[in-house]
PDB file of C-alpha atoms and ligand atoms in Angstrom:
ATOM      1  CA  MET A   1       0.150 -11.512 -22.121  1.00 96.00           C
ATOM      2  CA  ILE A   2      -2.009  -8.874 -20.049  1.00 98.00           C
ATOM      3  CA  LEU A   3      -0.293  -5.698 -19.036  1.00 98.00           C
ATOM      4  CA  ILE A   4      -2.070  -5.062 -16.023  1.00 98.00           C
ATOM      5  CA  ASP A   5      -2.381  -1.057 -16.274  1.00 98.00           C
ATOM      6  CA  GLY A   6      -1.902   0.144 -12.514  1.00 98.00           C
ATOM      7  CA  LYS A   7      -2.633   3.856 -13.927  1.00 98.00           C
ATOM      8  CA  LYS A   8      -5.689   2.937 -15.730  1.00 98.00           C
ATOM      9  CA  ILE A   9      -7.218   0.881 -12.940  1.00 98.00           C
ATOM     10  CA  ALA A  10      -6.084   3.684 -10.408  1.00 98.00           C
ATOM     11  CA  ALA A  11      -7.902   6.260 -12.518  1.00 98.00           C
ATOM     12  CA  GLU A  12     -11.189   3.974 -12.609  1.00 98.00           C
ATOM     13  CA  LEU A  13     -10.752   3.629  -8.781  1.00 98.00           C
ATOM     14  CA  ARG A  14     -10.419   7.471  -8.340  1.00 98.00           C
ATOM     15  CA  GLU A  15     -13.705   8.023 -10.472  1.00 98.00           C
ATOM     16  CA  GLU A  16     -15.619   5.715  -8.246  1.00 98.00           C
ATOM     17  CA  LEU A  17     -14.207   7.275  -4.989  1.00 98.00           C
ATOM     18  CA  LYS A  18     -15.175  10.894  -6.331  1.00 98.00           C
ATOM     19  CA  LEU A  19     -18.488   9.616  -6.718  1.00 98.00           C
ATOM     20  CA  GLU A  20     -18.622   8.200  -3.599  1.00 98.00           C
ATOM     21  CA  VAL A  21     -17.582  11.096  -1.662  1.00 98.00           C
ATOM     22  CA  SER A  22     -19.838  13.337  -3.452  1.00 98.00           C
ATOM     23  CA  GLU A  23     -22.763  10.700  -2.156  1.00 98.00           C
ATOM     24  CA  LEU A  24     -21.137  11.075   1.344  1.00 98.00           C
ATOM     25  CA  LYS A  25     -21.180  14.741   1.125  1.00 98.00           C
ATOM     26  CA  ASN A  26     -25.061  14.868   0.347  1.00 98.00           C
ATOM     27  CA  LYS A  27     -25.755  12.285   3.119  1.00 98.00           C
ATOM     28  CA  TYR A  28     -23.673  13.718   5.916  1.00 97.00           C
ATOM     29  CA  ASN A  29     -23.122  17.203   4.862  1.00 97.00           C
ATOM     30  CA  LYS A  30     -19.258  16.933   5.169  1.00 97.00           C
ATOM     31  CA  VAL A  31     -16.550  14.954   3.396  1.00 98.00           C
ATOM     32  CA  PRO A  32     -13.712  12.754   4.632  1.00 98.00           C
ATOM     33  CA  GLY A  33     -10.527  14.511   5.595  1.00 98.00           C
ATOM     34  CA  LEU A  34      -7.002  13.463   5.353  1.00 98.00           C
ATOM     35  CA  THR A  35      -4.026  14.668   7.189  1.00 98.00           C
ATOM     36  CA  VAL A  36      -0.519  13.804   6.128  1.00 97.00           C
ATOM     37  CA  ILE A  37       2.333  14.638   8.492  1.00 97.00           C
ATOM     38  CA  LEU A  38       5.583  15.101   6.357  1.00 97.00           C
ATOM     39  CA  ILE A  39       9.031  15.600   8.612  1.00 97.00           C
ATOM     40  CA  GLY A  40      12.179  16.770   6.824  1.00 96.00           C
ATOM     41  CA  ASP A  41      12.838  17.593   3.304  1.00 92.00           C
ATOM     42  CA  MET A  42      13.696  14.239   1.738  1.00 91.00           C
ATOM     43  CA  ALA A  43      12.916  14.393  -2.080  1.00 89.00           C
ATOM     44  CA  PRO A  44      10.858  11.272  -2.486  1.00 89.00           C
ATOM     45  CA  SER A  45       8.780  11.682   0.456  1.00 92.00           C
ATOM     46  CA  GLN A  46       8.121  15.451  -0.797  1.00 93.00           C
ATOM     47  CA  ILE A  47       7.247  13.866  -4.136  1.00 92.00           C
ATOM     48  CA  TYR A  48       4.945  11.016  -2.530  1.00 93.00           C
ATOM     49  CA  VAL A  49       3.269  13.593  -0.364  1.00 94.00           C
ATOM     50  CA  ARG A  50       2.388  16.159  -3.286  1.00 95.00           C
ATOM     51  CA  ASN A  51       0.952  13.200  -5.051  1.00 94.00           C
ATOM     52  CA  LYS A  52      -1.144  12.097  -2.351  1.00 94.00           C
ATOM     53  CA  GLU A  53      -2.492  15.626  -1.930  1.00 95.00           C
ATOM     54  CA  LYS A  54      -3.171  16.226  -5.473  1.00 95.00           C
ATOM     55  CA  SER A  55      -5.055  12.909  -5.854  1.00 96.00           C
ATOM     56  CA  ALA A  56      -7.076  13.331  -2.538  1.00 97.00           C
ATOM     57  CA  ASN A  57      -8.012  17.074  -3.732  1.00 96.00           C
ATOM     58  CA  GLU A  58      -9.068  15.316  -7.015  1.00 96.00           C
ATOM     59  CA  VAL A  59     -11.574  12.906  -5.601  1.00 98.00           C
ATOM     60  CA  GLY A  60     -12.873  15.769  -3.344  1.00 98.00           C
ATOM     61  CA  LEU A  61     -11.466  14.730   0.023  1.00 98.00           C
ATOM     62  CA  LYS A  62     -10.487  17.467   2.662  1.00 97.00           C
ATOM     63  CA  SER A  63      -6.689  17.222   2.759  1.00 97.00           C
ATOM     64  CA  GLU A  64      -4.054  18.766   4.506  1.00 96.00           C
ATOM     65  CA  VAL A  65      -0.300  18.455   4.844  1.00 97.00           C
ATOM     66  CA  ILE A  66       1.430  19.568   8.118  1.00 97.00           C
ATOM     67  CA  LYS A  67       5.362  19.826   7.756  1.00 97.00           C
ATOM     68  CA  TYR A  68       7.934  19.903  10.192  1.00 98.00           C
ATOM     69  CA  PRO A  69      11.897  20.314   9.940  1.00 97.00           C
ATOM     70  CA  ASP A  70      13.742  17.152  10.523  1.00 96.00           C
ATOM     71  CA  THR A  71      14.962  18.610  13.858  1.00 97.00           C
ATOM     72  CA  VAL A  72      11.352  18.505  15.258  1.00 98.00           C
ATOM     73  CA  GLU A  73      11.046  16.749  18.687  1.00 98.00           C
ATOM     74  CA  GLU A  74       9.194  13.433  18.614  1.00 98.00           C
ATOM     75  CA  LYS A  75       7.051  14.993  21.604  1.00 98.00           C
ATOM     76  CA  THR A  76       5.819  17.434  19.071  1.00 98.00           C
ATOM     77  CA  ILE A  77       4.791  14.923  16.754  1.00 98.00           C
ATOM     78  CA  LEU A  78       3.203  12.850  19.183  1.00 98.00           C
ATOM     79  CA  GLU A  79       1.097  15.747  20.556  1.00 98.00           C
ATOM     80  CA  LYS A  80       0.043  16.861  16.936  1.00 98.00           C
ATOM     81  CA  ILE A  81      -1.276  13.226  16.276  1.00 98.00           C
ATOM     82  CA  GLU A  82      -3.115  13.190  19.691  1.00 98.00           C
ATOM     83  CA  GLU A  83      -4.772  16.527  18.766  1.00 98.00           C
ATOM     84  CA  LEU A  84      -5.930  14.969  15.357  1.00 98.00           C
ATOM     85  CA  ASN A  85      -6.990  11.834  16.905  1.00 98.00           C
ATOM     86  CA  ASN A  86      -9.496  14.203  18.839  1.00 98.00           C
ATOM     87  CA  ASP A  87     -10.361  16.314  15.810  1.00 98.00           C
ATOM     88  CA  GLU A  88     -13.586  15.044  14.358  1.00 96.00           C
ATOM     89  CA  SER A  89     -13.224  16.724  10.939  1.00 96.00           C
ATOM     90  CA  ILE A  90     -10.229  14.575  10.199  1.00 98.00           C
ATOM     91  CA  SER A  91     -11.008  11.033   8.937  1.00 98.00           C
ATOM     92  CA  GLY A  92      -7.461   9.352   8.170  1.00 98.00           C
ATOM     93  CA  ILE A  93      -3.890  10.402   9.698  1.00 98.00           C
ATOM     94  CA  LEU A  94      -0.719   9.386   7.605  1.00 98.00           C
ATOM     95  CA  VAL A  95       2.820  10.196   8.921  1.00 98.00           C
ATOM     96  CA  GLN A  96       5.133   9.935   6.070  1.00 97.00           C
ATOM     97  CA  LEU A  97       7.803   7.220   6.504  1.00 96.00           C
ATOM     98  CA  PRO A  98      10.743   7.105   6.667  1.00 96.00           C
ATOM     99  CA  LEU A  99      11.184   9.282   9.939  1.00 97.00           C
ATOM    100  CA  PRO A 100      14.446  11.017  11.205  1.00 97.00           C
ATOM    101  CA  LYS A 101      16.451   8.506  13.577  1.00 97.00           C
ATOM    102  CA  HIS A 102      15.624  10.473  16.839  1.00 98.00           C
ATOM    103  CA  ILE A 103      11.962   9.913  16.247  1.00 98.00           C
ATOM    104  CA  ASP A 104      10.329   6.404  17.210  1.00 98.00           C
ATOM    105  CA  LYS A 105       8.788   4.778  14.405  1.00 98.00           C
ATOM    106  CA  GLN A 106       6.678   2.398  16.344  1.00 98.00           C
ATOM    107  CA  LYS A 107       5.840   5.004  18.874  1.00 98.00           C
ATOM    108  CA  VAL A 108       4.497   7.004  16.223  1.00 98.00           C
ATOM    109  CA  ILE A 109       2.377   4.429  14.816  1.00 98.00           C
ATOM    110  CA  GLU A 110       0.921   3.516  17.753  1.00 98.00           C
ATOM    111  CA  THR A 111       0.073   7.035  18.623  1.00 98.00           C
ATOM    112  CA  ILE A 112      -2.269   7.014  15.686  1.00 98.00           C
ATOM    113  CA  ILE A 113      -5.662   6.095  16.760  1.00 98.00           C
ATOM    114  CA  PRO A 114      -6.570   2.726  14.808  1.00 98.00           C
ATOM    115  CA  SER A 115      -9.906   3.945  13.608  1.00 98.00           C
ATOM    116  CA  LYS A 116      -7.862   6.599  11.568  1.00 98.00           C
ATOM    117  CA  ASP A 117      -4.738   4.608  10.688  1.00 98.00           C
ATOM    118  CA  VAL A 118      -5.214   4.859   6.825  1.00 98.00           C
ATOM    119  CA  ASP A 119      -1.746   2.979   6.524  1.00 98.00           C
ATOM    120  CA  GLY A 120      -2.902   0.110   8.453  1.00 98.00           C
ATOM    121  CA  PHE A 121       0.230  -0.080  10.463  1.00 98.00           C
ATOM    122  CA  HIS A 122      -1.208  -0.089  13.904  1.00 98.00           C
ATOM    123  CA  PRO A 123      -0.605  -3.463  15.690  1.00 98.00           C
ATOM    124  CA  MET A 124      -4.626  -3.566  16.178  1.00 98.00           C
ATOM    125  CA  ASN A 125      -5.166  -3.139  12.504  1.00 98.00           C
ATOM    126  CA  VAL A 126      -2.371  -5.581  11.720  1.00 98.00           C
ATOM    127  CA  GLY A 127      -4.087  -8.049  14.212  1.00 98.00           C
ATOM    128  CA  ASN A 128      -7.593  -7.264  12.726  1.00 98.00           C
ATOM    129  CA  LEU A 129      -6.492  -8.061   9.296  1.00 98.00           C
ATOM    130  CA  SER A 130      -4.538 -11.244  10.397  1.00 97.00           C
ATOM    131  CA  SER A 131      -7.669 -12.395  12.248  1.00 96.00           C
ATOM    132  CA  GLY A 132      -9.865 -11.949   9.250  1.00 93.00           C
ATOM    133  CA  TYR A 133     -11.822  -8.796  10.764  1.00 95.00           C
ATOM    134  CA  GLU A 134     -12.519  -5.596   9.170  1.00 94.00           C
ATOM    135  CA  SER A 135      -9.412  -3.186   9.371  1.00 96.00           C
ATOM    136  CA  SER A 136      -7.538  -0.827   7.581  1.00 97.00           C
ATOM    137  CA  VAL A 137      -5.132  -2.594   5.032  1.00 98.00           C
ATOM    138  CA  PRO A 138      -1.662  -1.111   4.166  1.00 98.00           C
ATOM    139  CA  CYS A 139      -2.117   0.805   0.799  1.00 98.00           C
ATOM    140  CA  THR A 140       0.439  -1.100  -1.487  1.00 98.00           C
ATOM    141  CA  PRO A 141      -0.715  -4.687  -0.867  1.00 98.00           C
ATOM    142  CA  LEU A 142      -4.273  -3.647  -1.121  1.00 98.00           C
ATOM    143  CA  GLY A 143      -3.404  -2.292  -4.442  1.00 98.00           C
ATOM    144  CA  CYS A 144      -2.096  -5.252  -5.452  1.00 98.00           C
ATOM    145  CA  TYR A 145      -4.811  -7.376  -4.267  1.00 98.00           C
ATOM    146  CA  LEU A 146      -7.429  -5.429  -6.160  1.00 98.00           C
ATOM    147  CA  MET A 147      -5.186  -5.950  -9.478  1.00 98.00           C
ATOM    148  CA  ILE A 148      -5.069  -9.457  -8.892  1.00 98.00           C
ATOM    149  CA  LYS A 149      -8.819  -9.668  -8.479  1.00 98.00           C
ATOM    150  CA  LYS A 150      -9.368  -7.646 -11.733  1.00 97.00           C
ATOM    151  CA  ILE A 151      -7.502 -10.597 -13.792  1.00 98.00           C
ATOM    152  CA  GLU A 152      -8.678 -13.419 -11.652  1.00 98.00           C
ATOM    153  CA  PRO A 153     -11.861 -12.654  -9.615  1.00 98.00           C
ATOM    154  CA  ASN A 154     -11.917 -16.081  -8.041  1.00 98.00           C
ATOM    155  CA  LEU A 155      -8.436 -17.016  -6.027  1.00 98.00           C
ATOM    156  CA  SER A 156      -9.812 -19.910  -4.289  1.00 98.00           C
ATOM    157  CA  GLY A 157      -7.574 -22.551  -4.109  1.00 98.00           C
ATOM    158  CA  LYS A 158      -4.653 -20.560  -6.170  1.00 98.00           C
ATOM    159  CA  LYS A 159      -0.975 -21.261  -5.036  1.00 98.00           C
ATOM    160  CA  ALA A 160       0.534 -17.840  -4.406  1.00 98.00           C
ATOM    161  CA  VAL A 161       4.103 -17.209  -3.635  1.00 99.00           C
ATOM    162  CA  VAL A 162       4.797 -13.626  -1.961  1.00 99.00           C
ATOM    163  CA  VAL A 163       8.377 -12.759  -2.154  1.00 99.00           C
ATOM    164  CA  GLY A 164       9.458 -10.586   0.750  1.00 98.00           C
ATOM    165  CA  ARG A 165       8.222 -10.663   4.392  1.00 98.00           C
ATOM    166  CA  SER A 166       8.174  -6.722   5.207  1.00 98.00           C
ATOM    167  CA  ASN A 167       5.143  -5.449   7.380  1.00 97.00           C
ATOM    168  CA  LEU A 168       4.668  -2.959   4.791  1.00 97.00           C
ATOM    169  CA  ASN A 169       4.112  -5.079   1.869  1.00 98.00           C
ATOM    170  CA  GLY A 170       4.786  -9.186   2.248  1.00 98.00           C
ATOM    171  CA  LYS A 171       2.953  -9.915   5.297  1.00 98.00           C
ATOM    172  CA  PRO A 172      -0.418  -7.958   4.871  1.00 98.00           C
ATOM    173  CA  MET A 173      -0.227  -9.275   1.239  1.00 98.00           C
ATOM    174  CA  THR A 174      -0.031 -12.881   2.431  1.00 98.00           C
ATOM    175  CA  GLN A 175      -3.040 -12.252   4.667  1.00 98.00           C
ATOM    176  CA  LEU A 176      -5.130 -10.712   1.885  1.00 98.00           C
ATOM    177  CA  LEU A 177      -4.312 -13.725  -0.374  1.00 98.00           C
ATOM    178  CA  LEU A 178      -5.195 -16.140   2.524  1.00 97.00           C
ATOM    179  CA  LYS A 179      -8.460 -14.473   2.890  1.00 97.00           C
ATOM    180  CA  GLU A 180      -9.297 -15.421  -0.758  1.00 97.00           C
ATOM    181  CA  ASN A 181      -8.613 -18.992   0.120  1.00 98.00           C
ATOM    182  CA  CYS A 182      -5.225 -18.840  -1.639  1.00 98.00           C
ATOM    183  CA  THR A 183      -2.526 -21.451  -0.413  1.00 98.00           C
ATOM    184  CA  VAL A 184       0.197 -18.880   0.347  1.00 98.00           C
ATOM    185  CA  THR A 185       4.015 -19.357   0.672  1.00 98.00           C
ATOM    186  CA  ILE A 186       5.933 -16.487   1.889  1.00 98.00           C
ATOM    187  CA  THR A 187       9.620 -16.327   1.117  1.00 98.00           C
ATOM    188  CA  HIS A 188      12.494 -14.197   2.006  1.00 98.00           C
ATOM    189  CA  SER A 189      16.058 -13.804   1.920  1.00 98.00           C
ATOM    190  CA  ARG A 190      16.636 -17.100   3.808  1.00 98.00           C
ATOM    191  CA  THR A 191      14.401 -19.029   1.464  1.00 98.00           C
ATOM    192  CA  LYS A 192      16.822 -22.103   0.125  1.00 98.00           C
ATOM    193  CA  ASP A 193      15.264 -22.380  -3.444  1.00 98.00           C
ATOM    194  CA  LEU A 194      13.322 -19.242  -4.201  1.00 98.00           C
ATOM    195  CA  LYS A 195      13.032 -20.269  -7.959  1.00 98.00           C
ATOM    196  CA  ALA A 196      11.623 -23.502  -6.979  1.00 98.00           C
ATOM    197  CA  GLU A 197       8.936 -21.752  -4.916  1.00 98.00           C
ATOM    198  CA  CYS A 198       8.208 -19.345  -7.766  1.00 98.00           C
ATOM    199  CA  LEU A 199       7.694 -21.976 -10.238  1.00 98.00           C
ATOM    200  CA  GLU A 200       5.034 -23.472  -8.129  1.00 98.00           C
ATOM    201  CA  ALA A 201       3.072 -20.293  -8.012  1.00 98.00           C
ATOM    202  CA  ASP A 202      -0.232 -19.258 -10.031  1.00 98.00           C
ATOM    203  CA  ILE A 203       0.418 -15.795  -8.448  1.00 98.00           C
ATOM    204  CA  ILE A 204       3.593 -14.160  -7.529  1.00 99.00           C
ATOM    205  CA  VAL A 205       4.135 -11.059  -5.582  1.00 99.00           C
ATOM    206  CA  ALA A 206       7.570  -9.708  -5.765  1.00 99.00           C
ATOM    207  CA  ALA A 207       8.112  -6.949  -2.919  1.00 98.00           C
ATOM    208  CA  VAL A 208      12.071  -7.191  -2.343  1.00 98.00           C
ATOM    209  CA  GLY A 209      14.128  -4.307  -3.595  1.00 98.00           C
ATOM    210  CA  ILE A 210      16.637  -6.215  -5.956  1.00 98.00           C
ATOM    211  CA  PRO A 211      16.333  -4.924  -9.207  1.00 98.00           C
ATOM    212  CA  GLU A 212      14.934  -7.906 -11.587  1.00 98.00           C
ATOM    213  CA  LEU A 213      15.247 -10.829  -9.147  1.00 98.00           C
ATOM    214  CA  VAL A 214      12.449 -12.871 -10.437  1.00 98.00           C
ATOM    215  CA  LYS A 215      13.613 -14.218 -13.790  1.00 98.00           C
ATOM    216  CA  GLY A 216      11.664 -15.619 -16.897  1.00 98.00           C
ATOM    217  CA  ASP A 217      12.440 -19.393 -15.965  1.00 98.00           C
ATOM    218  CA  TRP A 218      11.297 -18.847 -12.315  1.00 98.00           C
ATOM    219  CA  VAL A 219       7.682 -18.171 -13.688  1.00 98.00           C
ATOM    220  CA  LYS A 220       4.988 -20.808 -14.546  1.00 97.00           C
ATOM    221  CA  LYS A 221       3.174 -20.327 -17.686  1.00 94.00           C
ATOM    222  CA  ASP A 222      -0.018 -18.400 -17.130  1.00 94.00           C
ATOM    223  CA  ALA A 223       1.046 -17.127 -13.714  1.00 98.00           C
ATOM    224  CA  ILE A 224      -0.121 -13.637 -12.565  1.00 98.00           C
ATOM    225  CA  VAL A 225       2.918 -11.317 -11.668  1.00 98.00           C
ATOM    226  CA  ILE A 226       2.785  -8.340  -9.420  1.00 99.00           C
ATOM    227  CA  ASP A 227       5.911  -6.283  -9.246  1.00 98.00           C
ATOM    228  CA  VAL A 228       6.186  -4.097  -6.059  1.00 98.00           C
ATOM    229  CA  GLY A 229       9.678  -3.298  -6.287  1.00 98.00           C
ATOM    230  CA  ILE A 230      11.085   0.198  -7.038  1.00 96.00           C
ATOM    231  CA  ASN A 231      14.496   0.206  -7.836  1.00 97.00           C
ATOM    232  CA  LYS A 232      16.826   3.228  -9.241  1.00 95.00           C
ATOM    233  CA  THR A 233      19.574   1.725 -11.640  1.00 95.00           C
ATOM    234  CA  GLU A 234      21.847   3.129 -14.270  1.00 95.00           C
ATOM    235  CA  ASN A 235      19.051   1.833 -16.621  1.00 89.00           C
ATOM    236  CA  GLY A 236      16.392   3.925 -14.809  1.00 93.00           C
ATOM    237  CA  LEU A 237      13.492   2.548 -12.790  1.00 94.00           C
ATOM    238  CA  VAL A 238      13.035  -1.064 -12.715  1.00 97.00           C
ATOM    239  CA  GLY A 239      11.136  -3.472 -10.527  1.00 98.00           C
ATOM    240  CA  ASP A 240      11.969  -6.738  -8.774  1.00 98.00           C
ATOM    241  CA  VAL A 241      10.835  -8.786 -11.826  1.00 98.00           C
ATOM    242  CA  ALA A 242      12.818  -9.116 -15.290  1.00 98.00           C
ATOM    243  CA  PHE A 243       9.954  -7.377 -17.122  1.00 98.00           C
ATOM    244  CA  ASP A 244      11.303  -8.678 -20.803  1.00 97.00           C
ATOM    245  CA  GLU A 245      11.596 -12.484 -19.844  1.00 97.00           C
ATOM    246  CA  VAL A 246       8.655 -12.574 -17.393  1.00 98.00           C
ATOM    247  CA  SER A 247       6.234 -11.307 -19.932  1.00 97.00           C
ATOM    248  CA  LYS A 248       6.904 -14.230 -22.283  1.00 96.00           C
ATOM    249  CA  ASN A 249       5.591 -16.655 -19.821  1.00 94.00           C
ATOM    250  CA  ALA A 250       3.219 -14.824 -17.590  1.00 98.00           C
ATOM    251  CA  LYS A 251      -0.533 -14.584 -17.969  1.00 98.00           C
ATOM    252  CA  ALA A 252      -0.724 -11.115 -16.593  1.00 98.00           C
ATOM    253  CA  LEU A 253       2.402  -8.683 -15.392  1.00 98.00           C
ATOM    254  CA  THR A 254       2.483  -5.192 -13.808  1.00 98.00           C
ATOM    255  CA  PRO A 255       4.949  -2.765 -15.452  1.00 98.00           C
ATOM    256  CA  VAL A 256       7.286  -0.585 -13.208  1.00 97.00           C
ATOM    257  CA  PRO A 257       6.457   2.277 -13.260  1.00 96.00           C
ATOM    258  CA  GLY A 258       3.103   2.348 -14.061  1.00 97.00           C
ATOM    259  CA  GLY A 259       1.832  -0.754 -12.136  1.00 98.00           C
ATOM    260  CA  VAL A 260       1.514  -0.913  -8.324  1.00 98.00           C
ATOM    261  CA  GLY A 261       2.729   2.660  -7.712  1.00 96.00           C
ATOM    262  CA  PRO A 262      -0.670   4.587  -9.015  1.00 96.00           C
ATOM    263  CA  MET A 263      -2.677   2.006  -7.222  1.00 98.00           C
ATOM    264  CA  THR A 264      -0.987   2.681  -3.839  1.00 97.00           C
ATOM    265  CA  ILE A 265      -2.171   6.356  -3.801  1.00 96.00           C
ATOM    266  CA  ALA A 266      -5.779   5.352  -4.905  1.00 98.00           C
ATOM    267  CA  CYS A 267      -6.003   2.906  -1.840  1.00 98.00           C
ATOM    268  CA  LEU A 268      -4.877   5.667   0.543  1.00 98.00           C
ATOM    269  CA  LEU A 269      -7.907   7.747  -0.681  1.00 98.00           C
ATOM    270  CA  LYS A 270     -10.028   4.532  -0.313  1.00 98.00           C
ATOM    271  CA  ASN A 271      -8.822   3.943   3.135  1.00 98.00           C
ATOM    272  CA  THR A 272      -9.565   7.388   4.121  1.00 98.00           C
ATOM    273  CA  ILE A 273     -13.086   7.134   2.832  1.00 98.00           C
ATOM    274  CA  ASP A 274     -13.572   3.805   4.430  1.00 98.00           C
ATOM    275  CA  CYS A 275     -12.541   5.060   7.826  1.00 98.00           C
ATOM    276  CA  PHE A 276     -14.915   7.942   7.547  1.00 98.00           C
ATOM    277  CA  LYS A 277     -17.705   5.627   6.666  1.00 98.00           C
ATOM    278  CA  ARG A 278     -16.904   3.279   9.673  1.00 96.00           C
ATOM    279  CA  ALA A 279     -16.810   6.469  11.873  1.00 96.00           C
ATOM    280  CA  GLN A 280     -20.493   7.520  10.860  1.00 95.00           C
ATOM    281  CA  ILE A 281     -22.139   4.243  12.229  1.00 75.00           C
TER     282      ILE A 281
HETATM  283  P1  NAD B   1      11.940  -4.423   2.899  1.00 92.41           P
HETATM  284  O1  NAD B   1      13.485  -3.954   2.509  1.00 92.41           O
HETATM  285  O2  NAD B   1      11.537  -3.834   4.160  1.00 92.41           O
HETATM  286  O3  NAD B   1      11.722  -5.844   3.028  1.00 92.41           O
HETATM  287  C1  NAD B   1      12.367  -6.605   1.750  1.00 92.41           C
HETATM  288  C2  NAD B   1      12.092  -8.068   1.923  1.00 92.41           C
HETATM  289  O4  NAD B   1      12.810  -9.121   0.762  1.00 92.41           O
HETATM  290  C3  NAD B   1      12.695  -8.766   3.236  1.00 92.41           C
HETATM  291  O5  NAD B   1      11.519  -9.496   3.845  1.00 92.41           O
HETATM  292  C4  NAD B   1      13.636  -9.703   2.972  1.00 92.41           C
HETATM  293  O6  NAD B   1      13.613 -10.813   3.578  1.00 92.41           O
HETATM  294  C5  NAD B   1      13.401  -9.864   1.552  1.00 92.41           C
HETATM  295  N1  NAD B   1      14.372 -10.366   0.610  1.00 92.41           N
HETATM  296  C6  NAD B   1      15.812  -9.755   0.729  1.00 92.41           C
HETATM  297  N2  NAD B   1      16.624 -10.308  -0.190  1.00 92.41           N
HETATM  298  C7  NAD B   1      15.925 -11.289  -0.604  1.00 92.41           C
HETATM  299  C8  NAD B   1      16.277 -12.386  -1.586  1.00 92.41           C
HETATM  300  N3  NAD B   1      17.341 -12.613  -2.266  1.00 92.41           N
HETATM  301  N4  NAD B   1      15.424 -13.294  -1.784  1.00 92.41           N
HETATM  302  C9  NAD B   1      14.079 -13.254  -1.333  1.00 92.41           C
HETATM  303  N5  NAD B   1      13.626 -12.256  -0.500  1.00 92.41           N
HETATM  304  C10 NAD B   1      14.676 -11.313  -0.274  1.00 92.41           C
HETATM  305  O7  NAD B   1      11.027  -3.923   1.547  1.00 92.41           O
HETATM  306  P2  NAD B   1       9.857  -3.093   1.361  1.00 92.41           P
HETATM  307  O8  NAD B   1       9.478  -1.922   2.155  1.00 92.41           O
HETATM  308  O9  NAD B   1       8.635  -4.466   1.573  1.00 92.41           O
HETATM  309  O10 NAD B   1       9.706  -2.974  -0.121  1.00 92.41           O
HETATM  310  C11 NAD B   1      10.215  -3.744  -1.121  1.00 92.41           C
HETATM  311  C12 NAD B   1      10.468  -2.735  -2.483  1.00 92.41           C
HETATM  312  O11 NAD B   1       9.040  -2.376  -2.884  1.00 92.41           O
HETATM  313  C13 NAD B   1      11.287  -1.806  -2.705  1.00 92.41           C
HETATM  314  O12 NAD B   1      11.844  -1.795  -3.883  1.00 92.41           O
HETATM  315  C14 NAD B   1      10.366  -0.492  -2.254  1.00 92.41           C
HETATM  316  O13 NAD B   1      11.027   0.467  -3.068  1.00 92.41           O
HETATM  317  C15 NAD B   1       9.067  -1.046  -3.129  1.00 92.41           C
HETATM  318  N6  NAD B   1       7.987  -0.309  -2.552  1.00 92.41           N
HETATM  319  C16 NAD B   1       7.121   0.106  -3.697  1.00 92.41           C
HETATM  320  C17 NAD B   1       5.819   0.636  -3.353  1.00 92.41           C
HETATM  321  C18 NAD B   1       4.865   1.013  -4.381  1.00 92.41           C
HETATM  322  O14 NAD B   1       4.010   1.721  -4.174  1.00 92.41           O
HETATM  323  N7  NAD B   1       5.213   0.496  -5.409  1.00 92.41           N
HETATM  324  C19 NAD B   1       5.446   0.852  -1.931  1.00 92.41           C
HETATM  325  C20 NAD B   1       6.428   0.149  -1.154  1.00 92.41           C
HETATM  326  C21 NAD B   1       7.620  -0.072  -1.276  1.00 92.41           C
END
């Protein structure tokens, strides 16, 4: 079984991006800039944002975190986004989710200009991705996609099962696999026989949030299995895939932690650089 080492693949990607940033700096005499807006003091968000900032600096991006208390008015956030939309030195804008209840998430997402939407959540980017046009792609599914391609460069005709239909993970993942000419089944909480669906799959991407949902006898021999889940349990962090059981059948599997997580951050940097490059044309 191949253990898909997300940490290593992400480190390689960051090295490539670092080189690209230095070439862009030589060519344009400026570097891509990422601004993250962080509202409130939720510990996981603080950690994610710190990691994002550290990685951005490592590859040579200009990065900035703007912090607000969780009592901040929605209007203040929308005005700040407008200001960043118009700031030429900023290539990418990310508002760290989740947001306090009094702030309308969709309004925030739609206020970010699509060309700086490094999360790929703006309806324009969602539409472009599903139409097969160039777009920002949400970072987590993009990271999953890059890892799958490392294992199997030609995905044409493969059967893929995506477990979970969130806008963040399942839906964009489905679009990326479709673009590669996979036959994709998207499954969810109302799917009648998830085990039977998974047993058909050459590729399984599990993004559910239920610890160890995907069992060993759900997985065809030689399937590629990507585990997006991050679940805190009494036994520590576990994914949506029963790692020990599934590793006996799968051809390749991502660990949790150390699989999808590091790739998500590396893909945020990639998206920021891609936004910068598109803005230079
Ligand atoms: P979500 O809660 O938005 O969506 C979960 C999906 O799972 C839904 O579409 C639902 O229909 C489906 N589902 C629920 N129960 C099911 C069942 N019994 N069988 C099949 N499908 C079922 O979740 P999300 O935001 O997509 O996140 C999923 C997981 O991925 C979470 O554990 C989250 O923490 C993790 N996550 C990891 C990263 C990363 O960087 N590694 C990033 C984002 C999310």
